Structure formats: structure tokens, C-alpha cells
Amino acid sequence: QVQLVESGGGLVQAGGSLRLSCAASGSIFTINPMGWYRQAPGKQRELVATVNSGSRTNYADSVKGRFTISRDNAKNTVYLQMNSLKPEDTAVYYCNAGVFTTERGYVEVWGQGTLVTVSS
């Protein structure tokens, strides 16, 4: 079984910064990719950013230049540095990982979500 545990959400003023972390644990062989998604109230879940095992990144247009995704393969951890936050960034942020497990092959895993609130 694989689990993702997120941390780092909270309340911040517009223009501020937050850093999210997501650590994977369990029967992990390798993880590819890792990423962050978000869901605002009344909206569908959307991609924020992903990073593969070779550190190739992909960003939603709405966060390019403001957010940076990175990963520590040794720690099975992915980070999301969010700068110049806007009220429209307010959402529950979910960690996502494609995990090659030692027991059950490939599984897609989601974290429990962490709330980011940006006040104007």
C-alpha cells in the first residue's frame, strides 16, 4: 500500500508565498510522475504542475512563472513553491503520483488534499 501525505497549506495574503510538500511512503519501487492538482469550490479538479523522474516539468498556463515544482527522488517527495499568490489560487491542492509498487504493479495514488486560501 502506498500513501501520500501533504503539508504546507494555509492562509496567505495576495502576493505572498507558500510551499507545499508531499511525501510518499509504502511499497515503492519507483514513482513517475509526481504532480499537483487543485480544485476550487464549484469547479473541476485541474492540473497545476507535474514533474517526472528526470525532473522534466509541466505547468498550467495560469501558474507559469509563479509556481515551481521539484522533487527529491531519494525522499520520494515532491514540492510546490508558490509565489505571487492570487485569490484565484484558492483551492484544495492534491498531490498525485504514479507509483510502480513492489507488490501490485503500477498504481495511481492521490493525497488527502491541503487547503490553500489566498486573501485579497
mmCIF file of N, CA and C in Angstrom:
data_model
loop_
_atom_site.group_PDB
_atom_site.id
_atom_site.type_symbol
_atom_site.label_atom_id
_atom_site.label_comp_id
_atom_site.label_asym_id
_atom_site.label_seq_id
_atom_site.Cartn_x
_atom_site.Cartn_y
_atom_site.Cartn_z
ATOM 1 N N GLN A 1 0.840 -1.183 0.000
ATOM 2 C CA GLN A 1 0.000 0.000 0.000
ATOM 3 C C GLN A 1 0.886 1.248 0.000
ATOM 4 N N VAL A 2 0.467 2.248 -0.774
ATOM 5 C CA VAL A 2 1.227 3.482 -0.884
ATOM 6 C C VAL A 2 0.374 4.633 -0.376
ATOM 7 N N GLN A 3 0.977 5.518 0.385
ATOM 8 C CA GLN A 3 0.281 6.695 0.894
ATOM 9 C C GLN A 3 1.035 7.953 0.529
ATOM 10 N N LEU A 4 0.275 9.032 0.294
ATOM 11 C CA LEU A 4 0.838 10.354 0.063
ATOM 12 C C LEU A 4 0.374 11.253 1.201
ATOM 13 N N VAL A 5 1.313 11.925 1.832
ATOM 14 C CA VAL A 5 0.984 12.824 2.938
ATOM 15 C C VAL A 5 1.441 14.227 2.569
ATOM 16 N N GLU A 6 0.464 15.141 2.522
ATOM 17 C CA GLU A 6 0.739 16.522 2.125
ATOM 18 C C GLU A 6 0.857 17.415 3.341
ATOM 19 N N SER A 7 1.576 18.510 3.164
ATOM 20 C CA SER A 7 1.677 19.520 4.209
ATOM 21 C C SER A 7 2.003 20.861 3.567
ATOM 22 N N GLY A 8 1.754 21.934 4.323
ATOM 23 C CA GLY A 8 2.184 23.253 3.889
ATOM 24 C C GLY A 8 1.083 24.200 3.482
ATOM 25 N N GLY A 9 -0.164 23.745 3.443
ATOM 26 C CA GLY A 9 -1.243 24.648 3.090
ATOM 27 C C GLY A 9 -1.516 25.660 4.197
ATOM 28 N N GLY A 10 -2.384 26.619 3.900
ATOM 29 C CA GLY A 10 -2.732 27.612 4.904
ATOM 30 C C GLY A 10 -3.313 28.861 4.291
ATOM 31 N N LEU A 11 -3.363 29.909 5.104
ATOM 32 C CA LEU A 11 -3.906 31.190 4.693
ATOM 33 C C LEU A 11 -2.765 32.169 4.444
ATOM 34 N N VAL A 12 -2.832 32.863 3.316
ATOM 35 C CA VAL A 12 -1.793 33.823 2.970
ATOM 36 C C VAL A 12 -2.432 34.988 2.238
ATOM 37 N N GLN A 13 -1.842 36.153 2.361
ATOM 38 C CA GLN A 13 -2.336 37.325 1.641
ATOM 39 C C GLN A 13 -1.883 37.290 0.181
ATOM 40 N N ALA A 14 -2.646 37.945 -0.652
ATOM 41 C CA ALA A 14 -2.274 38.046 -2.061
ATOM 42 C C ALA A 14 -0.866 38.625 -2.190
ATOM 43 N N GLY A 15 -0.089 38.015 -3.090
ATOM 44 C CA GLY A 15 1.300 38.411 -3.258
ATOM 45 C C GLY A 15 2.269 37.610 -2.421
ATOM 46 N N GLY A 16 1.744 36.839 -1.493
ATOM 47 C CA GLY A 16 2.578 36.045 -0.608
ATOM 48 C C GLY A 16 2.991 34.721 -1.217
ATOM 49 N N SER A 17 3.657 33.900 -0.386
ATOM 50 C CA SER A 17 4.200 32.623 -0.849
ATOM 51 C C SER A 17 3.840 31.508 0.120
ATOM 52 N N LEU A 18 3.755 30.317 -0.421
ATOM 53 C CA LEU A 18 3.596 29.095 0.358
ATOM 54 C C LEU A 18 4.383 27.984 -0.327
ATOM 55 N N ARG A 19 4.791 27.001 0.473
ATOM 56 C CA ARG A 19 5.452 25.840 -0.082
ATOM 57 C C ARG A 19 4.728 24.583 0.366
ATOM 58 N N LEU A 20 4.277 23.802 -0.591
ATOM 59 C CA LEU A 20 3.614 22.543 -0.295
ATOM 60 C C LEU A 20 4.613 21.394 -0.433
ATOM 61 N N SER A 21 4.437 20.391 0.420
ATOM 62 C CA SER A 21 5.256 19.187 0.351
ATOM 63 C C SER A 21 4.346 17.969 0.309
ATOM 64 N N CYS A 22 4.817 16.927 -0.340
ATOM 65 C CA CYS A 22 4.063 15.665 -0.406
ATOM 66 C C CYS A 22 5.065 14.524 -0.375
ATOM 67 N N ALA A 23 4.963 13.698 0.655
ATOM 68 C CA ALA A 23 5.870 12.579 0.820
ATOM 69 C C ALA A 23 5.136 11.269 0.595
ATOM 70 N N ALA A 24 5.725 10.404 -0.221
ATOM 71 C CA ALA A 24 5.152 9.091 -0.489
ATOM 72 C C ALA A 24 5.835 8.043 0.377
ATOM 73 N N SER A 25 5.035 7.100 0.842
ATOM 74 C CA SER A 25 5.590 6.003 1.644
ATOM 75 C C SER A 25 4.862 4.718 1.307
ATOM 76 N N GLY A 26 5.530 3.605 1.577
ATOM 77 C CA GLY A 26 4.928 2.303 1.309
ATOM 78 C C GLY A 26 5.826 1.446 0.450
ATOM 79 N N SER A 27 5.198 0.517 -0.258
ATOM 80 C CA SER A 27 5.928 -0.459 -1.068
ATOM 81 C C SER A 27 6.239 0.131 -2.441
ATOM 82 N N ILE A 28 7.225 1.030 -2.459
ATOM 83 C CA ILE A 28 7.533 1.811 -3.655
ATOM 84 C C ILE A 28 8.782 1.279 -4.328
ATOM 85 N N PHE A 29 8.657 1.039 -5.655
ATOM 86 C CA PHE A 29 9.842 0.722 -6.457
ATOM 87 C C PHE A 29 10.365 2.002 -7.103
ATOM 88 N N THR A 30 9.472 2.704 -7.765
ATOM 89 C CA THR A 30 9.812 3.997 -8.336
ATOM 90 C C THR A 30 8.529 4.795 -8.548
ATOM 91 N N ILE A 31 8.657 6.100 -8.708
ATOM 92 C CA ILE A 31 7.496 6.961 -8.881
ATOM 93 C C ILE A 31 7.694 7.826 -10.119
ATOM 94 N N ASN A 32 6.711 7.778 -11.026
ATOM 95 C CA ASN A 32 6.781 8.603 -12.215
ATOM 96 C C ASN A 32 5.415 8.724 -12.851
ATOM 97 N N PRO A 33 4.843 9.913 -12.964
ATOM 98 C CA PRO A 33 5.366 11.185 -12.485
ATOM 99 C C PRO A 33 4.843 11.497 -11.078
ATOM 100 N N MET A 34 5.182 12.659 -10.578
ATOM 101 C CA MET A 34 4.567 13.241 -9.382
ATOM 102 C C MET A 34 4.026 14.603 -9.764
ATOM 103 N N GLY A 35 2.956 15.001 -9.118
ATOM 104 C CA GLY A 35 2.371 16.269 -9.511
ATOM 105 C C GLY A 35 1.401 16.825 -8.497
ATOM 106 N N TRP A 36 0.902 17.994 -8.821
ATOM 107 C CA TRP A 36 -0.083 18.692 -8.000
ATOM 108 C C TRP A 36 -1.277 19.075 -8.866
ATOM 109 N N TYR A 37 -2.443 18.882 -8.299
ATOM 110 C CA TYR A 37 -3.702 19.295 -8.902
ATOM 111 C C TYR A 37 -4.418 20.156 -7.860
ATOM 112 N N ARG A 38 -5.414 20.901 -8.313
ATOM 113 C CA ARG A 38 -6.198 21.693 -7.365
ATOM 114 C C ARG A 38 -7.665 21.718 -7.777
ATOM 115 N N GLN A 39 -8.491 21.938 -6.762
ATOM 116 C CA GLN A 39 -9.932 22.028 -7.005
ATOM 117 C C GLN A 39 -10.493 23.175 -6.187
ATOM 118 N N ALA A 40 -10.984 24.178 -6.888
ATOM 119 C CA ALA A 40 -11.617 25.314 -6.240
ATOM 120 C C ALA A 40 -13.093 25.018 -6.028
ATOM 121 N N PRO A 41 -13.740 25.703 -5.103
ATOM 122 C CA PRO A 41 -15.162 25.461 -4.854
ATOM 123 C C PRO A 41 -15.996 25.616 -6.112
ATOM 124 N N GLY A 42 -16.808 24.612 -6.405
ATOM 125 C CA GLY A 42 -17.693 24.665 -7.553
ATOM 126 C C GLY A 42 -17.024 24.418 -8.889
ATOM 127 N N LYS A 43 -15.742 24.056 -8.861
ATOM 128 C CA LYS A 43 -15.019 23.825 -10.117
ATOM 129 C C LYS A 43 -14.449 22.418 -10.163
ATOM 130 N N GLN A 44 -14.060 22.000 -11.359
ATOM 131 C CA GLN A 44 -13.446 20.687 -11.527
ATOM 132 C C GLN A 44 -11.984 20.718 -11.097
ATOM 133 N N ARG A 45 -11.485 19.549 -10.740
ATOM 134 C CA ARG A 45 -10.074 19.438 -10.406
ATOM 135 C C ARG A 45 -9.252 19.700 -11.659
ATOM 136 N N GLU A 46 -8.155 20.452 -11.480
ATOM 137 C CA GLU A 46 -7.325 20.810 -12.630
ATOM 138 C C GLU A 46 -5.855 20.585 -12.328
ATOM 139 N N LEU A 47 -5.107 20.357 -13.385
ATOM 140 C CA LEU A 47 -3.665 20.178 -13.258
ATOM 141 C C LEU A 47 -3.018 21.502 -12.877
ATOM 142 N N VAL A 48 -2.075 21.438 -11.939
ATOM 143 C CA VAL A 48 -1.247 22.591 -11.609
ATOM 144 C C VAL A 48 0.147 22.402 -12.202
ATOM 145 N N ALA A 49 0.798 21.300 -11.862
ATOM 146 C CA ALA A 49 2.148 21.041 -12.350
ATOM 147 C C ALA A 49 2.504 19.583 -12.136
ATOM 148 N N THR A 50 3.366 19.071 -13.015
ATOM 149 C CA THR A 50 3.896 17.722 -12.844
ATOM 150 C C THR A 50 5.402 17.734 -13.078
ATOM 151 N N VAL A 51 6.058 16.715 -12.522
ATOM 152 C CA VAL A 51 7.495 16.539 -12.730
ATOM 153 C C VAL A 51 7.768 15.048 -12.856
ATOM 154 N N ASN A 52 8.568 14.673 -13.846
ATOM 155 C CA ASN A 52 8.867 13.246 -13.999
ATOM 156 C C ASN A 52 10.178 12.909 -13.293
ATOM 157 N N SER A 53 10.561 11.665 -13.391
ATOM 158 C CA SER A 53 11.738 11.213 -12.651
ATOM 159 C C SER A 53 13.018 11.859 -13.145
ATOM 160 N N GLY A 54 12.989 12.384 -14.360
ATOM 161 C CA GLY A 54 14.139 13.100 -14.893
ATOM 162 C C GLY A 54 14.080 14.593 -14.673
ATOM 163 N N SER A 55 13.134 15.019 -13.826
ATOM 164 C CA SER A 55 12.933 16.421 -13.458
ATOM 165 C C SER A 55 12.397 17.276 -14.593
ATOM 166 N N ARG A 56 11.797 16.658 -15.595
ATOM 167 C CA ARG A 56 11.110 17.428 -16.637
ATOM 168 C C ARG A 56 9.778 17.883 -16.073
ATOM 169 N N THR A 57 9.478 19.170 -16.243
ATOM 170 C CA THR A 57 8.301 19.753 -15.616
ATOM 171 C C THR A 57 7.257 20.191 -16.638
ATOM 172 N N ASN A 58 6.023 20.287 -16.142
ATOM 173 C CA ASN A 58 4.908 20.763 -16.963
ATOM 174 C C ASN A 58 4.021 21.599 -16.049
ATOM 175 N N TYR A 59 3.589 22.774 -16.539
ATOM 176 C CA TYR A 59 2.796 23.687 -15.723
ATOM 177 C C TYR A 59 1.525 24.111 -16.437
ATOM 178 N N ALA A 60 0.495 24.348 -15.651
ATOM 179 C CA ALA A 60 -0.685 25.022 -16.183
ATOM 180 C C ALA A 60 -0.302 26.460 -16.542
ATOM 181 N N ASP A 61 -0.914 26.981 -17.589
ATOM 182 C CA ASP A 61 -0.585 28.346 -18.020
ATOM 183 C C ASP A 61 -0.829 29.359 -16.903
ATOM 184 N N SER A 62 -1.831 29.099 -16.075
ATOM 185 C CA SER A 62 -2.213 30.063 -15.043
ATOM 186 C C SER A 62 -1.180 30.205 -13.937
ATOM 187 N N VAL A 63 -0.237 29.259 -13.829
ATOM 188 C CA VAL A 63 0.751 29.320 -12.747
ATOM 189 C C VAL A 63 2.176 29.472 -13.254
ATOM 190 N N LYS A 64 2.372 29.445 -14.570
ATOM 191 C CA LYS A 64 3.725 29.563 -15.119
ATOM 192 C C LYS A 64 4.368 30.868 -14.674
ATOM 193 N N GLY A 65 5.617 30.764 -14.248
ATOM 194 C CA GLY A 65 6.344 31.934 -13.793
ATOM 195 C C GLY A 65 6.122 32.276 -12.332
ATOM 196 N N ARG A 66 5.137 31.657 -11.705
ATOM 197 C CA ARG A 66 4.856 31.920 -10.289
ATOM 198 C C ARG A 66 5.089 30.685 -9.412
ATOM 199 N N PHE A 67 4.786 29.514 -9.930
ATOM 200 C CA PHE A 67 4.924 28.267 -9.174
ATOM 201 C C PHE A 67 6.113 27.477 -9.715
ATOM 202 N N THR A 68 6.773 26.752 -8.814
ATOM 203 C CA THR A 68 7.872 25.879 -9.198
ATOM 204 C C THR A 68 7.685 24.522 -8.536
ATOM 205 N N ILE A 69 7.678 23.479 -9.361
ATOM 206 C CA ILE A 69 7.580 22.110 -8.841
ATOM 207 C C ILE A 69 8.960 21.482 -8.858
ATOM 208 N N SER A 70 9.255 20.700 -7.825
ATOM 209 C CA SER A 70 10.530 19.994 -7.758
ATOM 210 C C SER A 70 10.321 18.698 -6.992
ATOM 211 N N ARG A 71 11.288 17.801 -7.078
ATOM 212 C CA ARG A 71 11.165 16.532 -6.374
ATOM 213 C C ARG A 71 12.518 16.083 -5.859
ATOM 214 N N ASP A 72 12.462 15.321 -4.774
ATOM 215 C CA ASP A 72 13.634 14.685 -4.190
ATOM 216 C C ASP A 72 13.401 13.183 -4.312
ATOM 217 N N ASN A 73 14.034 12.556 -5.287
ATOM 218 C CA ASN A 73 13.786 11.144 -5.541
ATOM 219 C C ASN A 73 14.216 10.266 -4.370
ATOM 220 N N ALA A 74 15.259 10.655 -3.685
ATOM 221 C CA ALA A 74 15.748 9.865 -2.554
ATOM 222 C C ALA A 74 14.733 9.835 -1.418
ATOM 223 N N LYS A 75 13.945 10.908 -1.310
ATOM 224 C CA LYS A 75 12.955 11.008 -0.232
ATOM 225 C C LYS A 75 11.536 10.717 -0.726
ATOM 226 N N ASN A 76 11.381 10.409 -2.023
ATOM 227 C CA ASN A 76 10.045 10.199 -2.601
ATOM 228 C C ASN A 76 9.112 11.362 -2.270
ATOM 229 N N THR A 77 9.625 12.558 -2.420
ATOM 230 C CA THR A 77 8.894 13.761 -2.029
ATOM 231 C C THR A 77 8.844 14.748 -3.189
ATOM 232 N N VAL A 78 7.687 15.387 -3.337
ATOM 233 C CA VAL A 78 7.520 16.430 -4.338
ATOM 234 C C VAL A 78 7.132 17.718 -3.618
ATOM 235 N N TYR A 79 7.605 18.836 -4.152
ATOM 236 C CA TYR A 79 7.358 20.147 -3.562
ATOM 237 C C TYR A 79 6.687 21.056 -4.587
ATOM 238 N N LEU A 80 5.947 22.021 -4.079
ATOM 239 C CA LEU A 80 5.379 23.056 -4.929
ATOM 240 C C LEU A 80 5.616 24.399 -4.251
ATOM 241 N N GLN A 81 6.525 25.175 -4.800
ATOM 242 C CA GLN A 81 6.779 26.521 -4.300
ATOM 243 C C GLN A 81 5.854 27.470 -5.032
ATOM 244 N N MET A 82 5.020 28.154 -4.276
ATOM 245 C CA MET A 82 4.021 29.047 -4.866
ATOM 246 C C MET A 82 4.323 30.481 -4.459
ATOM 247 N N ASN A 83 4.650 31.294 -5.428
ATOM 248 C CA ASN A 83 4.955 32.712 -5.193
ATOM 249 C C ASN A 83 3.917 33.583 -5.885
ATOM 250 N N SER A 84 3.885 34.842 -5.487
ATOM 251 C CA SER A 84 2.947 35.813 -6.082
ATOM 252 C C SER A 84 1.528 35.253 -6.126
ATOM 253 N N LEU A 85 1.100 34.721 -5.017
ATOM 254 C CA LEU A 85 -0.218 34.082 -4.967
ATOM 255 C C LEU A 85 -1.338 35.087 -5.186
ATOM 256 N N LYS A 86 -2.384 34.597 -5.837
ATOM 257 C CA LYS A 86 -3.556 35.396 -6.162
ATOM 258 C C LYS A 86 -4.795 34.776 -5.514
ATOM 259 N N PRO A 87 -5.826 35.564 -5.276
ATOM 260 C CA PRO A 87 -7.054 34.983 -4.704
ATOM 261 C C PRO A 87 -7.591 33.823 -5.534
ATOM 262 N N GLU A 88 -7.409 33.879 -6.839
ATOM 263 C CA GLU A 88 -7.902 32.783 -7.690
ATOM 264 C C GLU A 88 -7.100 31.501 -7.549
ATOM 265 N N ASP A 89 -6.008 31.527 -6.803
ATOM 266 C CA ASP A 89 -5.262 30.304 -6.499
ATOM 267 C C ASP A 89 -5.882 29.549 -5.317
ATOM 268 N N THR A 90 -6.864 30.139 -4.686
ATOM 269 C CA THR A 90 -7.525 29.484 -3.559
ATOM 270 C C THR A 90 -8.178 28.182 -4.006
ATOM 271 N N ALA A 91 -7.813 27.096 -3.340
ATOM 272 C CA ALA A 91 -8.317 25.769 -3.712
ATOM 273 C C ALA A 91 -7.781 24.737 -2.732
ATOM 274 N N VAL A 92 -8.321 23.541 -2.837
ATOM 275 C CA VAL A 92 -7.699 22.392 -2.185
ATOM 276 C C VAL A 92 -6.689 21.815 -3.171
ATOM 277 N N TYR A 93 -5.457 21.683 -2.724
ATOM 278 C CA TYR A 93 -4.377 21.180 -3.558
ATOM 279 C C TYR A 93 -4.134 19.703 -3.236
ATOM 280 N N TYR A 94 -4.115 18.892 -4.289
ATOM 281 C CA TYR A 94 -3.944 17.455 -4.143
ATOM 282 C C TYR A 94 -2.634 17.004 -4.785
ATOM 283 N N CYS A 95 -1.920 16.189 -4.052
ATOM 284 C CA CYS A 95 -0.724 15.543 -4.585
ATOM 285 C C CYS A 95 -1.146 14.290 -5.351
ATOM 286 N N ASN A 96 -0.449 14.016 -6.430
ATOM 287 C CA ASN A 96 -0.744 12.835 -7.260
ATOM 288 C C ASN A 96 0.559 12.164 -7.649
ATOM 289 N N ALA A 97 0.549 10.835 -7.678
ATOM 290 C CA ALA A 97 1.759 10.109 -8.056
ATOM 291 C C ALA A 97 1.413 8.843 -8.803
ATOM 292 N N GLY A 98 2.190 8.552 -9.808
ATOM 293 C CA GLY A 98 2.128 7.271 -10.496
ATOM 294 C C GLY A 98 3.223 6.383 -9.913
ATOM 295 N N VAL A 99 2.813 5.355 -9.195
ATOM 296 C CA VAL A 99 3.769 4.570 -8.405
ATOM 297 C C VAL A 99 3.902 3.163 -8.952
ATOM 298 N N PHE A 100 5.128 2.770 -9.205
ATOM 299 C CA PHE A 100 5.423 1.376 -9.522
ATOM 300 C C PHE A 100 5.741 0.697 -8.191
ATOM 301 N N THR A 101 4.830 -0.138 -7.733
ATOM 302 C CA THR A 101 4.996 -0.753 -6.419
ATOM 303 C C THR A 101 5.757 -2.064 -6.528
ATOM 304 N N THR A 102 6.239 -2.520 -5.395
ATOM 305 C CA THR A 102 6.976 -3.779 -5.356
ATOM 306 C C THR A 102 6.037 -4.979 -5.308
ATOM 307 N N GLU A 103 4.737 -4.713 -5.099
ATOM 308 C CA GLU A 103 3.803 -5.822 -4.906
ATOM 309 C C GLU A 103 2.666 -5.857 -5.919
ATOM 310 N N ARG A 104 2.178 -4.670 -6.354
ATOM 311 C CA ARG A 104 0.938 -4.650 -7.122
ATOM 312 C C ARG A 104 1.079 -3.954 -8.457
ATOM 313 N N GLY A 105 2.317 -3.784 -8.934
ATOM 314 C CA GLY A 105 2.484 -3.144 -10.219
ATOM 315 C C GLY A 105 2.271 -1.642 -10.121
ATOM 316 N N TYR A 106 1.687 -1.061 -11.180
ATOM 317 C CA TYR A 106 1.525 0.383 -11.257
ATOM 318 C C TYR A 106 0.191 0.798 -10.655
ATOM 319 N N VAL A 107 0.227 1.793 -9.767
ATOM 320 C CA VAL A 107 -0.998 2.354 -9.203
ATOM 321 C C VAL A 107 -0.913 3.868 -9.219
ATOM 322 N N GLU A 108 -2.073 4.515 -9.369
ATOM 323 C CA GLU A 108 -2.147 5.969 -9.254
ATOM 324 C C GLU A 108 -2.674 6.293 -7.868
ATOM 325 N N VAL A 109 -1.984 7.192 -7.190
ATOM 326 C CA VAL A 109 -2.309 7.489 -5.801
ATOM 327 C C VAL A 109 -2.556 8.985 -5.643
ATOM 328 N N TRP A 110 -3.540 9.333 -4.819
ATOM 329 C CA TRP A 110 -3.865 10.713 -4.505
ATOM 330 C C TRP A 110 -3.666 10.971 -3.009
ATOM 331 N N GLY A 111 -3.220 12.175 -2.691
ATOM 332 C CA GLY A 111 -3.171 12.608 -1.305
ATOM 333 C C GLY A 111 -4.532 13.049 -0.830
ATOM 334 N N GLN A 112 -4.606 13.404 0.452
ATOM 335 C CA GLN A 112 -5.885 13.764 1.047
ATOM 336 C C GLN A 112 -6.275 15.213 0.751
ATOM 337 N N GLY A 113 -5.342 16.008 0.277
ATOM 338 C CA GLY A 113 -5.617 17.395 -0.049
ATOM 339 C C GLY A 113 -5.218 18.335 1.072
ATOM 340 N N THR A 114 -4.754 19.501 0.681
ATOM 341 C CA THR A 114 -4.420 20.542 1.647
ATOM 342 C C THR A 114 -4.978 21.867 1.136
ATOM 343 N N LEU A 115 -5.618 22.618 2.024
ATOM 344 C CA LEU A 115 -6.313 23.831 1.632
ATOM 345 C C LEU A 115 -5.361 25.012 1.580
ATOM 346 N N VAL A 116 -5.406 25.717 0.463
ATOM 347 C CA VAL A 116 -4.676 26.973 0.301
ATOM 348 C C VAL A 116 -5.701 28.086 0.111
ATOM 349 N N THR A 117 -5.645 29.087 0.978
ATOM 350 C CA THR A 117 -6.565 30.216 0.898
ATOM 351 C C THR A 117 -5.760 31.490 0.742
ATOM 352 N N VAL A 118 -6.054 32.238 -0.323
ATOM 353 C CA VAL A 118 -5.349 33.480 -0.597
ATOM 354 C C VAL A 118 -6.338 34.629 -0.440
ATOM 355 N N SER A 119 -6.084 35.502 0.517
ATOM 356 C CA SER A 119 -6.979 36.629 0.774
ATOM 357 C C SER A 119 -6.540 37.854 -0.016
ATOM 358 N N SER A 120 -7.523 38.644 -0.397
ATOM 359 C CA SER A 120 -7.220 39.840 -1.207
ATOM 360 C C SER A 120 -6.948 41.052 -0.332
#
